[in-house]
Short mmCIF file of C-alpha atoms in Angstrom, two decimals:
data_model
loop_
_atom_site.label_atom_id
_atom_site.label_comp_id
_atom_site.label_asym_id
_atom_site.label_seq_id
_atom_site.Cartn_x
_atom_site.Cartn_y
_atom_site.Cartn_z
CA UNK A 1 -20.96 -45.53 40.64
CA UNK A 2 -22.89 -45.72 37.17
CA UNK A 3 -26.21 -46.46 37.25
CA UNK A 4 -29.43 -46.41 35.58
CA UNK A 5 -32.52 -46.29 36.62
CA UNK A 6 -35.50 -46.96 35.28
CA UNK A 7 -39.83 -46.46 35.81
CA UNK A 8 -43.19 -46.45 34.94
CA UNK A 9 -44.16 -49.98 33.71
CA UNK A 10 -47.40 -51.52 34.45
CA UNK A 11 -50.32 -52.23 32.67
CA UNK A 12 -51.60 -50.45 30.36
CA UNK A 13 -55.25 -51.40 27.55
CA UNK A 14 -54.54 -52.14 23.94
CA UNK A 15 -54.19 -48.60 22.70
CA UNK A 16 -53.43 -46.84 25.09
CA UNK A 17 -49.72 -44.93 26.08
CA UNK A 18 -46.86 -45.09 28.95
CA UNK A 19 -44.12 -42.86 29.06
CA UNK A 20 -41.05 -44.14 30.83
CA UNK A 21 -38.17 -42.58 32.36
CA UNK A 22 -34.64 -43.54 33.34
CA UNK A 23 -32.54 -41.74 35.53
CA UNK A 24 -29.30 -41.18 35.25
CA UNK A 25 -25.95 -41.21 37.53
CA UNK A 26 -22.35 -41.45 38.27
CA UNK A 27 -20.88 -40.10 34.83
CA UNK A 28 -21.86 -37.99 32.62
CA UNK A 29 -25.05 -38.39 31.14
CA UNK A 30 -24.61 -35.01 28.07
CA UNK A 31 -21.56 -36.85 27.06
CA UNK A 32 -23.51 -40.17 25.83
CA UNK A 33 -26.23 -41.86 23.36
CA UNK A 34 -28.76 -43.36 25.41
CA UNK A 35 -31.38 -46.54 24.23
CA UNK A 36 -33.72 -48.52 25.24
CA UNK A 37 -33.90 -52.38 24.92
CA UNK A 38 -36.50 -54.72 25.33
CA UNK A 39 -37.51 -58.20 26.45
CA UNK A 40 -40.96 -60.01 25.82
CA UNK A 41 -41.88 -62.89 28.77
CA UNK A 42 -39.89 -65.55 27.84
CA UNK A 43 -37.69 -63.96 24.21
CA UNK A 44 -34.65 -62.45 23.42
CA UNK A 45 -32.63 -58.61 23.67
CA UNK A 46 -34.66 -57.02 21.30
CA UNK A 47 -32.92 -52.99 20.32
CA UNK A 48 -35.43 -50.75 20.61
CA UNK A 49 -34.32 -46.46 19.67
CA UNK A 50 -31.78 -44.01 19.89
CA UNK A 51 -30.92 -41.37 21.45
CA UNK A 52 -27.99 -39.17 20.58
CA UNK A 53 -26.24 -36.97 23.58
CA UNK A 54 -28.41 -33.28 22.32
CA UNK A 55 -30.47 -35.44 21.54
CA UNK A 56 -30.42 -34.08 17.35
CA UNK A 57 -30.75 -38.32 16.07
CA UNK A 58 -32.78 -40.51 16.96
CA UNK A 59 -33.03 -44.39 15.64
CA UNK A 60 -36.11 -47.02 16.21
CA UNK A 61 -37.06 -50.43 15.36
CA UNK A 62 -39.45 -50.23 12.73
CA UNK A 63 -41.75 -52.42 14.53
CA UNK A 64 -42.55 -48.75 17.14
CA UNK A 65 -41.99 -46.22 14.24
CA UNK A 66 -44.19 -43.71 14.36
CA UNK A 67 -45.97 -44.92 17.98
CA UNK A 68 -43.01 -44.33 20.66
CA UNK A 69 -40.96 -41.57 20.52
CA UNK A 70 -37.37 -41.30 22.47
CA UNK A 71 -36.49 -38.46 24.60
CA UNK A 72 -34.09 -36.88 27.37
CA UNK A 73 -33.37 -34.35 29.54
CA UNK A 74 -30.28 -33.19 29.68
CA UNK A 75 -30.33 -30.50 32.71
CA UNK A 76 -31.93 -33.89 34.81
CA UNK A 77 -29.60 -36.74 33.38
CA UNK A 78 -33.32 -38.01 32.51
CA UNK A 79 -34.10 -40.20 29.47
CA UNK A 80 -37.92 -41.45 28.30
CA UNK A 81 -40.22 -42.70 26.32
CA UNK A 82 -42.94 -41.69 25.33
CA UNK A 83 -45.37 -44.94 23.78
CA UNK A 84 -48.12 -44.79 22.57
CA UNK A 85 -50.83 -47.20 21.19
CA UNK A 86 -49.87 -49.64 22.39
CA UNK A 87 -50.65 -53.31 21.19
CA UNK A 88 -50.16 -56.73 23.05
CA UNK A 89 -46.61 -57.74 21.30
CA UNK A 90 -45.09 -53.74 22.98
CA UNK A 91 -45.61 -56.58 26.54
CA UNK A 92 -41.83 -56.79 28.39
CA UNK A 93 -39.55 -55.89 30.64
CA UNK A 94 -37.91 -52.40 29.07
CA UNK A 95 -34.40 -51.43 30.10
CA UNK A 96 -32.95 -48.15 30.05
CA UNK A 97 -28.61 -48.75 28.90
CA UNK A 98 -25.77 -47.03 27.52
CA UNK A 99 -23.77 -47.17 24.09
CA UNK A 100 -19.76 -47.29 24.85
CA UNK A 101 -18.18 -45.70 22.65
CA UNK A 102 -14.95 -46.00 24.52
CA UNK A 103 -12.59 -49.49 23.61
CA UNK A 104 -15.57 -49.95 21.76
CA UNK A 105 -19.46 -50.08 21.09
CA UNK A 106 -21.00 -52.19 23.77
CA UNK A 107 -23.80 -51.09 25.82
CA UNK A 108 -23.50 -50.99 29.23
CA UNK A 109 -24.42 -50.51 31.78
CA UNK A 110 -28.52 -51.42 31.96
CA UNK A 111 -30.70 -50.35 34.50
CA UNK A 112 -32.72 -52.72 36.38
CA UNK A 113 -35.28 -52.66 34.37
CA UNK A 114 -39.48 -51.97 33.96
CA UNK A 115 -42.14 -54.10 33.06
CA UNK A 116 -45.70 -52.95 30.85
CA UNK A 117 -48.24 -55.39 30.44
CA UNK A 118 -50.48 -53.91 27.58
CA UNK A 119 -53.80 -55.75 27.91
CA UNK A 120 -57.11 -55.74 27.92
CA UNK B 1 -35.36 -56.80 7.31
CA UNK B 2 -31.02 -57.79 8.90
CA UNK B 3 -31.58 -61.21 11.64
CA UNK B 4 -28.32 -61.47 13.66
CA UNK B 5 -28.06 -65.58 14.40
CA UNK B 6 -27.99 -67.54 17.60
CA UNK B 7 -27.39 -71.26 17.96
CA UNK B 8 -30.93 -71.00 19.85
CA UNK B 9 -29.00 -74.00 22.42
CA UNK B 10 -26.07 -75.42 23.99
CA UNK B 11 -24.77 -78.18 26.62
CA UNK B 12 -21.27 -77.87 27.69
CA UNK B 13 -19.60 -80.63 30.96
CA UNK B 14 -18.24 -78.78 33.72
CA UNK B 15 -14.38 -77.42 33.12
CA UNK B 16 -15.67 -77.84 29.11
CA UNK B 17 -15.00 -75.48 26.53
CA UNK B 18 -18.46 -74.60 24.53
CA UNK B 19 -17.97 -71.47 21.63
CA UNK B 20 -21.56 -69.27 21.51
CA UNK B 21 -21.83 -67.65 17.03
CA UNK B 22 -23.04 -65.15 15.74
CA UNK B 23 -23.75 -63.91 12.00
CA UNK B 24 -26.19 -61.94 9.85
CA UNK B 25 -28.12 -63.26 7.60
CA UNK B 26 -26.47 -61.58 5.21
CA UNK B 27 -23.09 -61.59 4.02
CA UNK B 28 -19.96 -61.40 7.90
CA UNK B 29 -19.36 -60.66 10.42
CA UNK B 30 -16.55 -57.24 10.64
CA UNK B 31 -15.18 -55.42 13.55
CA UNK B 32 -17.90 -52.77 11.66
CA UNK B 33 -20.92 -54.71 12.95
CA UNK B 34 -19.27 -53.96 16.79
CA UNK B 35 -20.00 -57.96 17.63
CA UNK B 36 -20.64 -57.42 21.46
CA UNK B 37 -22.51 -60.09 24.42
CA UNK B 38 -23.74 -60.12 27.02
CA UNK B 39 -24.89 -63.39 30.21
CA UNK B 40 -28.80 -62.82 31.56
CA UNK B 41 -29.57 -65.67 34.00
CA UNK B 42 -33.49 -65.35 34.71
CA UNK B 43 -35.10 -61.86 35.81
CA UNK B 44 -31.89 -59.98 35.71
CA UNK B 45 -30.02 -57.30 33.27
CA UNK B 46 -27.97 -58.71 30.86
CA UNK B 47 -24.06 -58.02 31.75
CA UNK B 48 -21.22 -56.94 29.31
CA UNK B 49 -19.18 -59.88 28.70
CA UNK B 50 -17.02 -59.53 26.06
CA UNK B 51 -17.03 -56.18 23.13
CA UNK B 52 -15.24 -55.29 19.99
CA UNK B 53 -15.19 -58.68 19.75
CA UNK B 54 -12.15 -59.92 21.60
CA UNK B 55 -12.04 -57.68 24.67
CA UNK B 56 -13.42 -58.75 27.91
CA UNK B 57 -15.69 -55.64 29.64
CA UNK B 58 -14.33 -54.96 33.55
CA UNK B 59 -14.48 -57.76 36.31
CA UNK B 60 -15.38 -60.49 33.43
CA UNK B 61 -13.09 -63.62 34.30
CA UNK B 62 -10.44 -64.90 32.20
CA UNK B 63 -12.39 -67.99 30.41
CA UNK B 64 -14.55 -65.41 28.13
CA UNK B 65 -13.20 -65.08 25.48
CA UNK B 66 -13.98 -63.43 21.96
CA UNK B 67 -12.90 -63.90 17.97
CA UNK B 68 -13.77 -64.06 14.73
CA UNK B 69 -15.06 -67.91 13.48
CA UNK B 70 -15.04 -68.01 9.56
CA UNK B 71 -17.09 -64.91 8.65
CA UNK B 72 -19.42 -65.07 12.41
CA UNK B 73 -18.16 -63.70 15.23
CA UNK B 74 -17.29 -66.13 18.73
CA UNK B 75 -17.93 -66.35 21.81
CA UNK B 76 -16.32 -69.10 23.49
CA UNK B 77 -16.43 -70.24 27.54
CA UNK B 78 -12.93 -72.74 28.59
CA UNK B 79 -13.35 -74.35 31.59
CA UNK B 80 -17.28 -73.78 31.59
CA UNK B 81 -18.37 -73.43 35.57
CA UNK B 82 -22.14 -74.53 36.77
CA UNK B 83 -22.41 -70.74 37.32
CA UNK B 84 -21.90 -70.05 33.13
CA UNK B 85 -25.35 -71.81 33.23
CA UNK B 86 -27.45 -69.06 31.75
CA UNK B 87 -28.26 -67.22 28.53
CA UNK B 88 -26.32 -65.54 26.46
CA UNK B 89 -26.95 -62.43 23.46
CA UNK B 90 -25.43 -61.01 20.85
CA UNK B 91 -25.51 -58.45 18.53
CA UNK B 92 -24.59 -56.18 16.22
CA UNK B 93 -24.69 -52.42 14.79
CA UNK B 94 -25.94 -52.75 11.48
CA UNK B 95 -25.82 -48.76 10.02
CA UNK B 96 -28.24 -46.17 9.75
CA UNK B 97 -28.08 -46.10 13.70
CA UNK B 98 -29.80 -49.24 14.31
CA UNK B 99 -28.57 -52.48 16.20
CA UNK B 100 -29.60 -55.96 15.62
CA UNK B 101 -29.82 -58.98 19.39
CA UNK B 102 -29.03 -61.87 17.98
CA UNK B 103 -32.16 -64.69 19.01
CA UNK B 104 -30.20 -66.19 22.49
CA UNK B 105 -28.80 -69.01 23.29
CA UNK B 106 -29.29 -71.13 26.22
CA UNK B 107 -26.21 -72.45 28.28
CA UNK B 108 -27.01 -76.17 29.77
CA UNK B 109 -23.66 -76.86 31.72
CA UNK B 110 -24.41 -80.41 32.79
#
């Protein structure tokens, strides 16, 4: 079964840091782009970042550029999101998702999400 | 700043048909935007419904269909059921490695 499991969320003060992890299983992780998507409480989905199979290309939404870093460890089948200089507006459920191009691009599957709360 | 537009809310009667749309703040949605659609119920992760404009994801009932409607991508639910009451999101690839989700449509079935 293809599965993504996020971890690492929690409560952090504004200006603080947090590292999210996503453990992948059931597929050849190193063959796929990977993404982070977030959802603020009561709000819509927002794409955050993508990383290419070998980590050579990374893309970010403007609001996190310079603060967040996406990375991966293909030997550990794991995706990461290092979040620095956190702001109250970064409070959200963070989903790990796999962009899949077979037959057409879409995000599938999704993890269950991990909640990040930025508050003093 | 590219904005992907969706109707904030829609209502449909049980058994009825509803079409939700996904547009761009400037320009038309095309196949090169790789439009896809997701269903999300409260507290759950999104579920993929449609990709490549009109391809149903595995296990998605055929009452869900995708199309192009004018200059937008569209999701049609034919014969709406009570458990179709959800939030629906589209996402578009806007180039340079960037994806943008629409604001979502809250669908009420009543």
